[in-house]
PDB file of C-alpha atoms in Angstrom:
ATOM      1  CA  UNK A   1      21.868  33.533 -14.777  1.00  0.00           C
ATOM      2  CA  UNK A   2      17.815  32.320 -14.849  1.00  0.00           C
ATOM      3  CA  UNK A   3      16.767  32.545 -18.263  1.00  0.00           C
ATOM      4  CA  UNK A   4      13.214  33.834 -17.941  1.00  0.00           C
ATOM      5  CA  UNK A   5      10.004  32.281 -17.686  1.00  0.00           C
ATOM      6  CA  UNK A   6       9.360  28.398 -16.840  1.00  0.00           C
ATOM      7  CA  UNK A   7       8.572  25.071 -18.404  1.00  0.00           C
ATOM      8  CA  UNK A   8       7.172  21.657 -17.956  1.00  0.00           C
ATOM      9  CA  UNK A   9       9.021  19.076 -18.978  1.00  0.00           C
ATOM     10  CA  UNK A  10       8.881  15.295 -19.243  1.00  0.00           C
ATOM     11  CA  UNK A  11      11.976  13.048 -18.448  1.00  0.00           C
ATOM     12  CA  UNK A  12      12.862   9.824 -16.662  1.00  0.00           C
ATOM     13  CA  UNK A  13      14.993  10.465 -13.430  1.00  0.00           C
ATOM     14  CA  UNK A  14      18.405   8.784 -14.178  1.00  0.00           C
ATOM     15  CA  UNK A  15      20.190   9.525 -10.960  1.00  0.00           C
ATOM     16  CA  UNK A  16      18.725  10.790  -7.802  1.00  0.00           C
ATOM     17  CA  UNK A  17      20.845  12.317  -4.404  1.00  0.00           C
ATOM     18  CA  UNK A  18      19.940  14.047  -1.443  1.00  0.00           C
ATOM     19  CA  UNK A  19      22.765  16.039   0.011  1.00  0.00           C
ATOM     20  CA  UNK A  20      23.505  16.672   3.822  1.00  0.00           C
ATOM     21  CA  UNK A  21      21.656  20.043   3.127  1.00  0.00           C
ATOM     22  CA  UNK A  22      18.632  18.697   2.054  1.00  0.00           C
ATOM     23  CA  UNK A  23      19.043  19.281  -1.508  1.00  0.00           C
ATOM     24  CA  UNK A  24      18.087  16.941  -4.085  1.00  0.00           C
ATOM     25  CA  UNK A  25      20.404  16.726  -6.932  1.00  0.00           C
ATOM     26  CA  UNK A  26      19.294  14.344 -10.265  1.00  0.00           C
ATOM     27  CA  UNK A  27      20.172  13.666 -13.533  1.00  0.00           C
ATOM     28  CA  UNK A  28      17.257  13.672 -15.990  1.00  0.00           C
ATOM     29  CA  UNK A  29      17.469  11.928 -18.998  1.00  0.00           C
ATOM     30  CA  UNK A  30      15.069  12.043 -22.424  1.00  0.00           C
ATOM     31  CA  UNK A  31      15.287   7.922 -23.970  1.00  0.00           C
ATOM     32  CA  UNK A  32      13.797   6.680 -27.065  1.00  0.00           C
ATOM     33  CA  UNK A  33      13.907   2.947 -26.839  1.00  0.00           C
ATOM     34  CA  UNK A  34      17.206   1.820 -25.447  1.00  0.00           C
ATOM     35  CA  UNK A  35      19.152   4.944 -27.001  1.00  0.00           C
ATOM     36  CA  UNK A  36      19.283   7.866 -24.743  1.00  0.00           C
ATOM     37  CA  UNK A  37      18.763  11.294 -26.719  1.00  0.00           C
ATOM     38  CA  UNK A  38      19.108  13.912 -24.412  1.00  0.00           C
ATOM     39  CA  UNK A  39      20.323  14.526 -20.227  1.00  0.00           C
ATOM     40  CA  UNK A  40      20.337  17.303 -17.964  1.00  0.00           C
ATOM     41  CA  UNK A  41      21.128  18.116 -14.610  1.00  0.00           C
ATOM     42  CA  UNK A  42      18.420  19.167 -12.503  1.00  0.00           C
ATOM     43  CA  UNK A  43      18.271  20.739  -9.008  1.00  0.00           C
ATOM     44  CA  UNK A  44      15.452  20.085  -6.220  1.00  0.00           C
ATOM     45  CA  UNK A  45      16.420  23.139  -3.171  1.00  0.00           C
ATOM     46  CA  UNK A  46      15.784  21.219   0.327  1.00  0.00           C
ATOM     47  CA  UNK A  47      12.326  24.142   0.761  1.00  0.00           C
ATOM     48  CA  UNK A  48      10.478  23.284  -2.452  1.00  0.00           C
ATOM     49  CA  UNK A  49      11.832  19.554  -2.191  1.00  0.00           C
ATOM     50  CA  UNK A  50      10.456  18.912   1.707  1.00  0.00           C
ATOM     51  CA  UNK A  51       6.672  19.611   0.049  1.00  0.00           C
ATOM     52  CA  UNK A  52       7.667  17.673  -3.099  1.00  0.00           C
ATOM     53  CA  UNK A  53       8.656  14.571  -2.086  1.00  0.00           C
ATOM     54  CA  UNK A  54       5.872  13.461   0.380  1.00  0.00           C
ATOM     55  CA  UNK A  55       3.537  15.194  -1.870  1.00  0.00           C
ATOM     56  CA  UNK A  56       4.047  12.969  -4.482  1.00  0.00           C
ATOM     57  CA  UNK A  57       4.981   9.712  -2.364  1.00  0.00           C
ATOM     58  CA  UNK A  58       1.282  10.059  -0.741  1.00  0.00           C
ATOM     59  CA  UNK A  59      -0.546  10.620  -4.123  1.00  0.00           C
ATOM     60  CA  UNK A  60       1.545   8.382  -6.772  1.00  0.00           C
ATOM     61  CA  UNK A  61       2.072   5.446  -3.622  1.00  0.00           C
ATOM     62  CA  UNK A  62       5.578   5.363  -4.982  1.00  0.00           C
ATOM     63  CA  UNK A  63       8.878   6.073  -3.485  1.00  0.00           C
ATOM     64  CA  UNK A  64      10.580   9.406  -5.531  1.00  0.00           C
ATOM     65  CA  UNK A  65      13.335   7.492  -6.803  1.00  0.00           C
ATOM     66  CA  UNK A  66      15.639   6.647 -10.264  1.00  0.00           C
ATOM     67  CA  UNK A  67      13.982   5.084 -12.480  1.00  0.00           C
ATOM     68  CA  UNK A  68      10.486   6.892 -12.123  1.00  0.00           C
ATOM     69  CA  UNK A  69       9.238   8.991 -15.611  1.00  0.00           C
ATOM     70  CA  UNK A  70       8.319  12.406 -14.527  1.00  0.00           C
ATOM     71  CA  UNK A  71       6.306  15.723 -15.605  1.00  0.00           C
ATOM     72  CA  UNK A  72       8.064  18.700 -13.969  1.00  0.00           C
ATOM     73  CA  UNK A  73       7.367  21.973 -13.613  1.00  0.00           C
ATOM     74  CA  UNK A  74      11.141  24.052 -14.682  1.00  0.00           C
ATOM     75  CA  UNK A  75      13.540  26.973 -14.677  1.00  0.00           C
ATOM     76  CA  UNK A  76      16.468  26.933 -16.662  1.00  0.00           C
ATOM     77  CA  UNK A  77      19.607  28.561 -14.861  1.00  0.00           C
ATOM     78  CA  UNK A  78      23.157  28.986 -16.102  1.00  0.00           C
ATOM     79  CA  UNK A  79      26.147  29.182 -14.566  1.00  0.00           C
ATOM     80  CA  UNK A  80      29.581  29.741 -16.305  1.00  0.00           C
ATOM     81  CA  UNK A  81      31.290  26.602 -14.534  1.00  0.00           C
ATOM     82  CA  UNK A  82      28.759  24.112 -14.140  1.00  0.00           C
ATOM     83  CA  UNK A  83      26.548  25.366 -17.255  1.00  0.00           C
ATOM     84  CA  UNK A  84      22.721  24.119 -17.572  1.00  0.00           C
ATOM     85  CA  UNK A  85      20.602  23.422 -14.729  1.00  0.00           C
ATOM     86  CA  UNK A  86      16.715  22.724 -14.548  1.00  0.00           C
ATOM     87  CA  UNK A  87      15.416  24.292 -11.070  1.00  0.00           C
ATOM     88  CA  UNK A  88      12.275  21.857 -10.660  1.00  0.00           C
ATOM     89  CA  UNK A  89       9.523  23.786  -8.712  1.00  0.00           C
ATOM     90  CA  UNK A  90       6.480  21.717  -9.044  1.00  0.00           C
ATOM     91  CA  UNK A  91       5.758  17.990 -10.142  1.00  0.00           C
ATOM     92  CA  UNK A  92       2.498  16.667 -11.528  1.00  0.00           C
ATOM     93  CA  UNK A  93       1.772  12.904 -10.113  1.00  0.00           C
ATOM     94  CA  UNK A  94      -0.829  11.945 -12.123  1.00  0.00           C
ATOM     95  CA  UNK A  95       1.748  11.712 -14.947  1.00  0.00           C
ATOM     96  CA  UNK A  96       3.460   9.213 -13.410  1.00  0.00           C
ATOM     97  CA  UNK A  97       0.345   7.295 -11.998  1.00  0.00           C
ATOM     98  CA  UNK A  98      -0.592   7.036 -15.657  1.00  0.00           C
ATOM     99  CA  UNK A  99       3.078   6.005 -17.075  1.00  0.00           C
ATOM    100  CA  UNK A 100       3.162   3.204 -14.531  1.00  0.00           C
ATOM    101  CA  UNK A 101      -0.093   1.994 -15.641  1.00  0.00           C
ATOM    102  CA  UNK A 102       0.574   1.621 -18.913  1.00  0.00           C
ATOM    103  CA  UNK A 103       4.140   0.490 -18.717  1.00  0.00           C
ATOM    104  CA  UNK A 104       2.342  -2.520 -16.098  1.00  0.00           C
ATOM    105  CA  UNK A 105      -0.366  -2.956 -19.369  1.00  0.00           C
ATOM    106  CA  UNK A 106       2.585  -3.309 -21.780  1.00  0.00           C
ATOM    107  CA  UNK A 107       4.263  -6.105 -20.071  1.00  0.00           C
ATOM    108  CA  UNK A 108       1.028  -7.898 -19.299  1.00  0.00           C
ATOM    109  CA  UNK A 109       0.430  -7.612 -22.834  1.00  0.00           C
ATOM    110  CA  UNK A 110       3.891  -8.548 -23.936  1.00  0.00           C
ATOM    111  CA  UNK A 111       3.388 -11.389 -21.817  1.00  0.00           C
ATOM    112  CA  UNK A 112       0.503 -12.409 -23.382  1.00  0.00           C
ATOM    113  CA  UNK A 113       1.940 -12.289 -27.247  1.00  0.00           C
ATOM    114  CA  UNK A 114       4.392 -14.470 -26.215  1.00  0.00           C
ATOM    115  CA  UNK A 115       1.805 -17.028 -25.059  1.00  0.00           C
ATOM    116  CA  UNK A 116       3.790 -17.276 -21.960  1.00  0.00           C
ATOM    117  CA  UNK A 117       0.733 -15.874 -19.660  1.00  0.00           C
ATOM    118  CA  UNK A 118      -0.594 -18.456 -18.425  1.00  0.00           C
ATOM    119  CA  UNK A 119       2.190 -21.241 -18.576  1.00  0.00           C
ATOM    120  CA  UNK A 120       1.998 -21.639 -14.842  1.00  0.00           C
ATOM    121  CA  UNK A 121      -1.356 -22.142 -14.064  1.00  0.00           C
ATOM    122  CA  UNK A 122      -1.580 -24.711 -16.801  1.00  0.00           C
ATOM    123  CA  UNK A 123       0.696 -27.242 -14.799  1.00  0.00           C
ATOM    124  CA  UNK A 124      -1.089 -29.950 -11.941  1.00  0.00           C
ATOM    125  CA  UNK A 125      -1.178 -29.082  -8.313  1.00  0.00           C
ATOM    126  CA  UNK A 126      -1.364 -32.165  -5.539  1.00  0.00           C
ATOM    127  CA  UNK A 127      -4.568 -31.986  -3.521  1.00  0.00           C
ATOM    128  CA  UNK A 128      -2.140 -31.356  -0.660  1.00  0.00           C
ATOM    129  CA  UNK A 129       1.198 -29.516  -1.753  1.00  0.00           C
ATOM    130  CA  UNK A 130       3.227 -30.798   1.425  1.00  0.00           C
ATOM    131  CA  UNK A 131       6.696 -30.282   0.179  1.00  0.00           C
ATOM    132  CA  UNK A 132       6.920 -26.207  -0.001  1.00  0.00           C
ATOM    133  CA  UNK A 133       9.631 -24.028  -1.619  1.00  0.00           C
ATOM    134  CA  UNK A 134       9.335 -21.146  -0.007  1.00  0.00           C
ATOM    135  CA  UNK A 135      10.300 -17.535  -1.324  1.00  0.00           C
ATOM    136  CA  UNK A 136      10.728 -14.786   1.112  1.00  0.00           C
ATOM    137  CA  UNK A 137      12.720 -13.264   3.356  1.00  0.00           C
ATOM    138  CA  UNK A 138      13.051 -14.974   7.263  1.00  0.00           C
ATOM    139  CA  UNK A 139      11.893 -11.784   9.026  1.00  0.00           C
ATOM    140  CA  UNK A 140       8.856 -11.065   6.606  1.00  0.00           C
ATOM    141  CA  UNK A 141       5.625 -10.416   8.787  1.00  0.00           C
ATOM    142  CA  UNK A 142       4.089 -12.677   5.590  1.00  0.00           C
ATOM    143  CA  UNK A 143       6.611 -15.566   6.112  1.00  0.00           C
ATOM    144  CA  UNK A 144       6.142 -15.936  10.107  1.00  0.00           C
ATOM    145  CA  UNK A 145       2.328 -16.230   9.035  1.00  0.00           C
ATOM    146  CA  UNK A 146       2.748 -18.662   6.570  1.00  0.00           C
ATOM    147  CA  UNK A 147       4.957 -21.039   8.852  1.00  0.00           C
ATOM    148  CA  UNK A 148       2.758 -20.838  11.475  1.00  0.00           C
ATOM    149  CA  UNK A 149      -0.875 -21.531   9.576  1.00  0.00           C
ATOM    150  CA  UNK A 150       1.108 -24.528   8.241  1.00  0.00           C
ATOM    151  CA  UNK A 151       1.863 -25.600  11.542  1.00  0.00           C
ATOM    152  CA  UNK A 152      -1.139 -25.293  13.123  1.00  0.00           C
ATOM    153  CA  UNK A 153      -3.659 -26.622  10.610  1.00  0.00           C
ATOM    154  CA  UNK A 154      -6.462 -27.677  11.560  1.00  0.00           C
ATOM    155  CA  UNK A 155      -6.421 -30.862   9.502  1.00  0.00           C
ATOM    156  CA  UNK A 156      -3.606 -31.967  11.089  1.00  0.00           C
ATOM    157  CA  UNK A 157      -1.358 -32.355   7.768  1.00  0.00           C
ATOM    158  CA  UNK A 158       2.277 -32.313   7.883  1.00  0.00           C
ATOM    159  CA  UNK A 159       4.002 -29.949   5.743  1.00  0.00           C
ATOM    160  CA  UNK A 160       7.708 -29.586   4.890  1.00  0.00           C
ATOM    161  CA  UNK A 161       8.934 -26.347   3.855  1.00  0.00           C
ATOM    162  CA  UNK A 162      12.540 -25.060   3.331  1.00  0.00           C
ATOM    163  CA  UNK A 163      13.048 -21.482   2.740  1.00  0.00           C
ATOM    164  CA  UNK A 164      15.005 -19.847  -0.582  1.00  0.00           C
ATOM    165  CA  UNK A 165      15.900 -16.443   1.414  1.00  0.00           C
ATOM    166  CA  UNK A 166      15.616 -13.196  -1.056  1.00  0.00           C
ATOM    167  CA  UNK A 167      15.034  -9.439  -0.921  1.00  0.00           C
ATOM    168  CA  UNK A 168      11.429  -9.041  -1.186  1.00  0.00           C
ATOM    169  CA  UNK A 169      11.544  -4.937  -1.760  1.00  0.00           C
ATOM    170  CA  UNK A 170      14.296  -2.497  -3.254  1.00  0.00           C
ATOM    171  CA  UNK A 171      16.385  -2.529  -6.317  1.00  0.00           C
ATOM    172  CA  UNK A 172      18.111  -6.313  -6.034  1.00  0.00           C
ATOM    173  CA  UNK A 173      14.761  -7.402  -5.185  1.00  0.00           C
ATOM    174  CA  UNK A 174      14.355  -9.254  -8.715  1.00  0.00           C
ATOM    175  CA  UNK A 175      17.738  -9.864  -9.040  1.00  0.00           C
ATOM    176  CA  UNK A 176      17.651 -11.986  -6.024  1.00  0.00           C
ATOM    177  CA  UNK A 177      13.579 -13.399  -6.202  1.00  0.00           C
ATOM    178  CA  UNK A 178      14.852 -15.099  -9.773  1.00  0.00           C
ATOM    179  CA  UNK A 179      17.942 -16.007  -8.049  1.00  0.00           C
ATOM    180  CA  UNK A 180      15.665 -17.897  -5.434  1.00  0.00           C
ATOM    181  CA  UNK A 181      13.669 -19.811  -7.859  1.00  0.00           C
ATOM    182  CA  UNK A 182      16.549 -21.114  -9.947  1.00  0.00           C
ATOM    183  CA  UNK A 183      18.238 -22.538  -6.600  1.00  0.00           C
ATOM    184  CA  UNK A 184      14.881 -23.960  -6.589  1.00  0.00           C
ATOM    185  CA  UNK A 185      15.115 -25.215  -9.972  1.00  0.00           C
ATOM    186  CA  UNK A 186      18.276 -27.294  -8.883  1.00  0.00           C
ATOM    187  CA  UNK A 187      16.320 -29.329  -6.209  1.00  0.00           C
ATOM    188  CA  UNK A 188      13.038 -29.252  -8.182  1.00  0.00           C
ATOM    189  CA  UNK A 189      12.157 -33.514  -7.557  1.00  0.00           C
ATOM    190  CA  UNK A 190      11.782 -32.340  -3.568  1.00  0.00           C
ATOM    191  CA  UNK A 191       9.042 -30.135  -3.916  1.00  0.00           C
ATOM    192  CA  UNK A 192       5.641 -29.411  -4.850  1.00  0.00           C
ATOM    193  CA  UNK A 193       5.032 -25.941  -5.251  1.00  0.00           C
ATOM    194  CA  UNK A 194       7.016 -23.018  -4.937  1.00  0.00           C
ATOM    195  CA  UNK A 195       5.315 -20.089  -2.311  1.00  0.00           C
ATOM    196  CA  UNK A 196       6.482 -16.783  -2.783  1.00  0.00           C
ATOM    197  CA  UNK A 197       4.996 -14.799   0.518  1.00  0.00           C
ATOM    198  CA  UNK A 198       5.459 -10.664   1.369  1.00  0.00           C
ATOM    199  CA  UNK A 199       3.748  -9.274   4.000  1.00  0.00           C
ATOM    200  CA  UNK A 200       1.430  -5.865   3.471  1.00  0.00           C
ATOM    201  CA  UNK A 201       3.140  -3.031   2.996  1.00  0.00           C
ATOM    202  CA  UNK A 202       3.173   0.585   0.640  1.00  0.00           C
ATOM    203  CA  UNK A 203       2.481  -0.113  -3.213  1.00  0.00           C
ATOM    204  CA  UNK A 204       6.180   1.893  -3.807  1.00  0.00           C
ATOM    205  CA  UNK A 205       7.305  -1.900  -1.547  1.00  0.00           C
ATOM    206  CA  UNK A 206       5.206  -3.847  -4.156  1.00  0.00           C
ATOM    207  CA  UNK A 207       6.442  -2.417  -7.109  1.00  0.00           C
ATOM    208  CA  UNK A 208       9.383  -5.039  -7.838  1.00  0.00           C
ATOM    209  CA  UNK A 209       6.791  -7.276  -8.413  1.00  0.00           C
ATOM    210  CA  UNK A 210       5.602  -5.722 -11.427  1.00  0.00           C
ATOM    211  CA  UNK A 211       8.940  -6.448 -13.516  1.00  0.00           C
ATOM    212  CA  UNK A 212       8.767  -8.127 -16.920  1.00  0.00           C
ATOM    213  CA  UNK A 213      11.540 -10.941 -16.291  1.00  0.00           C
ATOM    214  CA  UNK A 214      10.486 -12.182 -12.851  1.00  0.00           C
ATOM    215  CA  UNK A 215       7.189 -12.797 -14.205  1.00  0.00           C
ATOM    216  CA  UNK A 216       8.717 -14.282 -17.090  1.00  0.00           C
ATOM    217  CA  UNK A 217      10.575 -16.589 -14.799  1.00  0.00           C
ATOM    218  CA  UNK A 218       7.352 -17.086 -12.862  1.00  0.00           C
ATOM    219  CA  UNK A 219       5.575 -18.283 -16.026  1.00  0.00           C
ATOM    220  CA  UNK A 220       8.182 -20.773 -17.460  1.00  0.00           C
ATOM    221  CA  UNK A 221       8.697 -22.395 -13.505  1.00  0.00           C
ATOM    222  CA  UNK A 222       7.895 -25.934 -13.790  1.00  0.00           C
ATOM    223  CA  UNK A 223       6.452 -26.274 -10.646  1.00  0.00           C
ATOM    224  CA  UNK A 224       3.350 -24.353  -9.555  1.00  0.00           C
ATOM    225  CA  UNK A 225       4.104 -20.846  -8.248  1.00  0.00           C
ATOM    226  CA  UNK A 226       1.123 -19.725  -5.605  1.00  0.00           C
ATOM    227  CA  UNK A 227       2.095 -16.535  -4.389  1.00  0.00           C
ATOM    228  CA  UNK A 228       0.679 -14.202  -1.077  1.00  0.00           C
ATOM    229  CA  UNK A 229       2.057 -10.364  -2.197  1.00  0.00           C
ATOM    230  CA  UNK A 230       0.713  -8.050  -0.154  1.00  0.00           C
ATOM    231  CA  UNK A 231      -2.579  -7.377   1.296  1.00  0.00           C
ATOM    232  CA  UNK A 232      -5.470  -8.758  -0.236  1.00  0.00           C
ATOM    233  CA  UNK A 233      -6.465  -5.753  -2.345  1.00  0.00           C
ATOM    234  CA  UNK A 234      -3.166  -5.552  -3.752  1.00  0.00           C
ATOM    235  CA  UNK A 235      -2.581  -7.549  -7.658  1.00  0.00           C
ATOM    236  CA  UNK A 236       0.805  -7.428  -9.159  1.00  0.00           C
ATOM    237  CA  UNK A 237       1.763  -9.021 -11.981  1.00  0.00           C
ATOM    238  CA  UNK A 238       3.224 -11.922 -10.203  1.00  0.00           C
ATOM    239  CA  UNK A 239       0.137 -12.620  -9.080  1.00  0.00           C
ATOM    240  CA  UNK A 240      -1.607 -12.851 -12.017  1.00  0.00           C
ATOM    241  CA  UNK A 241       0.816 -14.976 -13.660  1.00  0.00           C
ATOM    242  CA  UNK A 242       1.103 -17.605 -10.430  1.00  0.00           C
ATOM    243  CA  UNK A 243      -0.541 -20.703 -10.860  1.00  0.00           C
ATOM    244  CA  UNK A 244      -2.665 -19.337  -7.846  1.00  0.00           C
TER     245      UNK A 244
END
């Protein structure tokens, strides 16, 4: 049974799948710090979720994924076996544009009361870095770059670089970027600087980037970390944390 009348709601998207069908199935979840206080199921049907999904991709530049804090648009339907549901119908972006924002503001500000900031750009770097760490992954656009303006300098130099493969997008993406830099860590009397290099790509690619312990990681490195994220409009918080 639909109970009458609709709702908008706020919730963080716990769980997100997309069935053979085309329906999108979630589990939405209400936190308060750490402690979760409420969850729901919540049902996407493939018609309204074909609009929904590129509609908010295009506007928000984020993929519709777990993790994301939402404002939806809801019917509440019951059914004696699998009880609740929340039919979403509509979904307002600029919620989410906003909740990103200010979580990205929090941790640059959390940063900053821990006096950790700007730890990294505080440490010397050589006239010529020619020993290079390098952090990226071997068939990045960026990397290929990289290599090859090292290369083919037009100073002639000689630089040495050995590459610290990791994910540079998706969820182990800052799982295995800190990974990187503390194999780094182990062979840290061979280098000079650490490079961490992604090509261009959508902001939802970028977003990794904006995570509280990489750039913690980043700050406390005790080399210099010079990063190239993106294109050059693009400014996560890695990069304002790198030494350059």
């Amino acid at each position: 049974h639909a109970i009458k009348g609709n709702a908008w709601a706020i919730a963080a998207i716990r769980e997100l799948k997309e069935n053979r069908s085309g329906h999108c199935y979630l589990e939405l979840i209400e936190r308060e710090g750490s402690t979760t206080m409420a969850r729901n199921r919540a049902i996407i049907w493939s018609y309204t979720y074909r609009m929904l999904k590129p509609y908010f991709e295009s506007v928000t530049g984020q993929l519709f994924t777990h993790g994301l804090k939402v404002l939806v648009n809801v019917n509440v339907e019951y059914h004696p076996v699998y009880g609740l549901s929340l039919i979403i119908n509509d979904i307002e972006p600029a919620y989410t544009i906003g909740e990103m924002a200010l979580q990205r503001k929090e941790i640059i500000e959390k940063l900053k009361a821990e006096k950790v900031f700007n730890m990294n750009k505080e440490l010397p770097l050589p006239l010529v870095p020619q020993n290079i760490a390098v952090i990226s992954s071997k068939t990045a656009a960026g990397y290929q770059d990289f290599i090859s303006h090292l290369n083919n300098n037009d100073h002639g130099i000689k630089f040495y670089s050995c590459l610290f493969e990791a994910y540079m997008q998706g969820d182990d993406a800052v799982h295995s970027v800190i990974n990187a830099l503390e194999r780094i860590f182990q062979y840290e009397g061979l280098f000079d600087v650490v490079a961490i290099i992604r090509g261009g790509g959508a902001t939802a690619d970028l977003s990794c980037f904006d995570n509280y312990d990489l750039a913690l990681n980043v700050t406390q490195f005790p080399l210099p970390v010079i990063t190239g994220i993106g294109h050059e409009k693009d400014e996560t918080i890695i990069d304002l944390v790198a030494h350059t």
